Amino acid sequence: MITVQLGTEDQIEAICALDEIARHNNERREFIQWAVAEKVCYVAAGPQIVGYAVLNYSFFAQGFIAMLYVQQDWRRQGVGQILLGYLEKVCQTHKLFTSTNLSNLPMQRLLAKLNYRLSGVIHDLDEGDPELVYVKYLR
């Protein structure tokens, strides 16, 4: 059974270990450390941590999922859906935003399944791969 809770300082290494980018990228590791310290990082765990998400309010003072990451071996098993469902419950605003690259079709399918709708497109973040912004109205 997968449960979600706020990430703790003693979980930072485990979070970084499951994130393929964080294993080799200090900026990502620092982002994870910051998110845990600010209490905006949530971990999904069963017997071990299998995913994490970061929810903050830096996007026009609205809830914004800045990161959703599921360990490779646990993808397409409902972990992302569990994380998103939990964030929807704890979000303090009536709109919840997130984004993903145009190339990330699995994330787009997950967002559609959970009734997020396309809100806009941002070009020039990742060359040749626009960022799609999604929103879900809560409560």
mmCIF file of C-alpha atoms in Angstrom:
data_model
loop_
_atom_site.group_PDB
_atom_site.id
_atom_site.type_symbol
_atom_site.label_atom_id
_atom_site.label_comp_id
_atom_site.label_asym_id
_atom_site.label_seq_id
_atom_site.Cartn_x
_atom_site.Cartn_y
_atom_site.Cartn_z
ATOM 1 C CA MET A 1 0.000 0.000 0.000
ATOM 2 C CA ILE A 2 1.311 3.433 -0.962
ATOM 3 C CA THR A 3 0.929 6.304 1.502
ATOM 4 C CA VAL A 4 1.855 9.964 1.124
ATOM 5 C CA GLN A 5 3.389 12.212 3.760
ATOM 6 C CA LEU A 6 5.593 15.271 4.045
ATOM 7 C CA GLY A 7 9.192 14.455 3.263
ATOM 8 C CA THR A 8 11.671 14.669 6.109
ATOM 9 C CA GLU A 9 15.325 15.581 6.262
ATOM 10 C CA ASP A 10 16.337 11.972 6.870
ATOM 11 C CA GLN A 11 14.604 11.000 3.585
ATOM 12 C CA ILE A 12 16.529 13.404 1.345
ATOM 13 C CA GLU A 13 19.134 10.831 0.309
ATOM 14 C CA ALA A 14 16.445 8.269 -0.537
ATOM 15 C CA ILE A 15 14.532 10.843 -2.602
ATOM 16 C CA CYS A 16 17.696 11.839 -4.469
ATOM 17 C CA ALA A 17 18.584 8.180 -5.051
ATOM 18 C CA LEU A 18 15.276 7.386 -6.771
ATOM 19 C CA ASP A 19 15.440 10.507 -8.984
ATOM 20 C CA GLU A 20 17.671 9.722 -11.974
ATOM 21 C CA ILE A 21 18.429 13.411 -12.515
ATOM 22 C CA ALA A 22 19.238 14.148 -8.864
ATOM 23 C CA ARG A 23 21.799 11.352 -8.850
ATOM 24 C CA HIS A 24 23.976 13.400 -11.207
ATOM 25 C CA ASN A 25 22.713 16.974 -10.897
ATOM 26 C CA ASN A 26 23.508 19.149 -7.883
ATOM 27 C CA GLU A 27 20.821 21.701 -8.781
ATOM 28 C CA ARG A 28 18.142 19.006 -8.547
ATOM 29 C CA ARG A 29 19.587 17.754 -5.245
ATOM 30 C CA GLU A 30 19.542 21.317 -3.891
ATOM 31 C CA PHE A 31 15.939 21.717 -5.086
ATOM 32 C CA ILE A 32 14.949 18.567 -3.184
ATOM 33 C CA GLN A 33 16.795 19.739 -0.058
ATOM 34 C CA TRP A 34 15.062 23.131 -0.300
ATOM 35 C CA ALA A 35 11.623 21.540 -0.814
ATOM 36 C CA VAL A 36 12.036 19.288 2.219
ATOM 37 C CA ALA A 37 13.294 22.166 4.387
ATOM 38 C CA GLU A 38 10.351 24.348 3.295
ATOM 39 C CA LYS A 39 7.897 21.507 3.969
ATOM 40 C CA VAL A 40 6.585 21.470 0.408
ATOM 41 C CA CYS A 41 7.932 18.036 -0.572
ATOM 42 C CA TYR A 42 5.648 15.012 -0.280
ATOM 43 C CA VAL A 43 6.850 11.431 -0.579
ATOM 44 C CA ALA A 44 4.976 8.359 -1.730
ATOM 45 C CA ALA A 45 6.130 5.249 0.065
ATOM 46 C CA GLY A 46 5.247 1.620 0.420
ATOM 47 C CA PRO A 47 8.054 -0.469 1.732
ATOM 48 C CA GLN A 48 10.377 2.293 0.452
ATOM 49 C CA ILE A 49 10.053 5.749 -1.102
ATOM 50 C CA VAL A 50 8.879 5.318 -4.691
ATOM 51 C CA GLY A 51 8.021 8.877 -5.689
ATOM 52 C CA TYR A 52 7.808 12.477 -4.601
ATOM 53 C CA ALA A 53 6.071 15.705 -5.461
ATOM 54 C CA VAL A 54 6.587 19.371 -4.661
ATOM 55 C CA LEU A 55 3.593 21.632 -4.067
ATOM 56 C CA ASN A 56 4.134 25.339 -3.500
ATOM 57 C CA TYR A 57 2.329 28.620 -4.053
ATOM 58 C CA SER A 58 4.887 30.504 -6.129
ATOM 59 C CA PHE A 59 2.766 30.481 -9.316
ATOM 60 C CA PHE A 60 0.697 33.674 -9.030
ATOM 61 C CA ALA A 61 -0.119 32.696 -5.411
ATOM 62 C CA GLN A 62 -1.897 29.560 -6.658
ATOM 63 C CA GLY A 63 -1.147 25.954 -5.822
ATOM 64 C CA PHE A 64 1.504 24.702 -8.216
ATOM 65 C CA ILE A 65 2.930 21.202 -8.497
ATOM 66 C CA ALA A 66 6.511 22.066 -9.348
ATOM 67 C CA MET A 67 7.640 18.436 -9.457
ATOM 68 C CA LEU A 68 6.081 15.020 -9.721
ATOM 69 C CA TYR A 69 8.534 12.165 -9.970
ATOM 70 C CA VAL A 70 7.973 8.419 -9.720
ATOM 71 C CA GLN A 71 10.814 5.901 -9.648
ATOM 72 C CA GLN A 72 11.175 4.141 -13.004
ATOM 73 C CA ASP A 73 10.174 0.684 -11.704
ATOM 74 C CA TRP A 74 6.975 2.075 -10.122
ATOM 75 C CA ARG A 75 5.647 4.069 -13.075
ATOM 76 C CA ARG A 76 2.190 3.300 -14.458
ATOM 77 C CA GLN A 77 1.184 1.582 -11.220
ATOM 78 C CA GLY A 78 -0.918 4.402 -9.757
ATOM 79 C CA VAL A 79 1.761 6.184 -7.721
ATOM 80 C CA GLY A 80 1.465 9.420 -9.691
ATOM 81 C CA GLN A 81 -2.315 9.334 -9.318
ATOM 82 C CA ILE A 82 -2.000 8.777 -5.562
ATOM 83 C CA LEU A 83 0.433 11.693 -5.234
ATOM 84 C CA LEU A 84 -1.768 14.022 -7.282
ATOM 85 C CA GLY A 85 -4.870 13.021 -5.326
ATOM 86 C CA TYR A 86 -3.118 13.785 -2.068
ATOM 87 C CA LEU A 87 -1.895 17.175 -3.315
ATOM 88 C CA GLU A 88 -5.412 18.050 -4.428
ATOM 89 C CA LYS A 89 -6.625 17.404 -0.874
ATOM 90 C CA VAL A 90 -3.955 19.498 0.852
ATOM 91 C CA CYS A 91 -3.839 22.339 -1.683
ATOM 92 C CA GLN A 92 -4.804 25.616 -0.028
ATOM 93 C CA THR A 93 -6.155 27.336 -3.146
ATOM 94 C CA HIS A 94 -9.198 26.506 -5.244
ATOM 95 C CA LYS A 95 -7.079 26.123 -8.386
ATOM 96 C CA LEU A 96 -4.156 23.731 -8.712
ATOM 97 C CA PHE A 97 -1.691 24.171 -11.551
ATOM 98 C CA THR A 98 1.082 22.005 -12.902
ATOM 99 C CA SER A 99 3.047 21.709 -16.112
ATOM 100 C CA THR A 100 4.807 19.180 -18.270
ATOM 101 C CA ASN A 101 6.722 19.129 -21.497
ATOM 102 C CA LEU A 102 4.922 18.510 -24.775
ATOM 103 C CA SER A 103 7.073 15.388 -25.144
ATOM 104 C CA ASN A 104 5.866 13.891 -21.815
ATOM 105 C CA LEU A 105 2.847 11.962 -23.069
ATOM 106 C CA PRO A 106 2.449 9.734 -19.978
ATOM 107 C CA MET A 107 2.078 12.816 -17.745
ATOM 108 C CA GLN A 108 -0.378 14.385 -20.180
ATOM 109 C CA ARG A 109 -2.482 11.198 -20.108
ATOM 110 C CA LEU A 110 -2.418 11.141 -16.297
ATOM 111 C CA LEU A 111 -3.516 14.763 -16.078
ATOM 112 C CA ALA A 112 -6.351 14.173 -18.565
ATOM 113 C CA LYS A 113 -7.485 11.109 -16.597
ATOM 114 C CA LEU A 114 -7.691 13.251 -13.439
ATOM 115 C CA ASN A 115 -9.624 16.065 -15.151
ATOM 116 C CA TYR A 116 -6.868 18.643 -15.415
ATOM 117 C CA ARG A 117 -7.339 20.891 -18.407
ATOM 118 C CA LEU A 118 -4.827 22.655 -20.599
ATOM 119 C CA SER A 119 -4.477 26.247 -19.464
ATOM 120 C CA GLY A 120 -1.600 27.528 -21.576
ATOM 121 C CA VAL A 121 1.714 26.934 -23.301
ATOM 122 C CA ILE A 122 5.119 28.368 -22.476
ATOM 123 C CA HIS A 123 7.777 28.348 -25.152
ATOM 124 C CA ASP A 124 11.540 28.737 -24.769
ATOM 125 C CA LEU A 125 12.075 26.903 -21.470
ATOM 126 C CA ASP A 126 13.351 23.698 -23.083
ATOM 127 C CA GLU A 127 14.363 24.322 -26.670
ATOM 128 C CA GLY A 128 12.001 22.567 -29.060
ATOM 129 C CA ASP A 129 9.840 21.110 -26.273
ATOM 130 C CA PRO A 130 7.168 23.587 -25.092
ATOM 131 C CA GLU A 131 5.856 23.476 -21.536
ATOM 132 C CA LEU A 132 2.130 22.753 -21.257
ATOM 133 C CA VAL A 133 0.430 24.335 -18.245
ATOM 134 C CA TYR A 134 -2.565 22.531 -16.751
ATOM 135 C CA VAL A 135 -5.138 23.542 -14.140
ATOM 136 C CA LYS A 136 -7.689 21.720 -12.038
ATOM 137 C CA TYR A 137 -10.446 23.544 -10.164
ATOM 138 C CA LEU A 138 -10.804 22.106 -6.684
ATOM 139 C CA ARG A 139 -13.700 22.183 -4.189
#
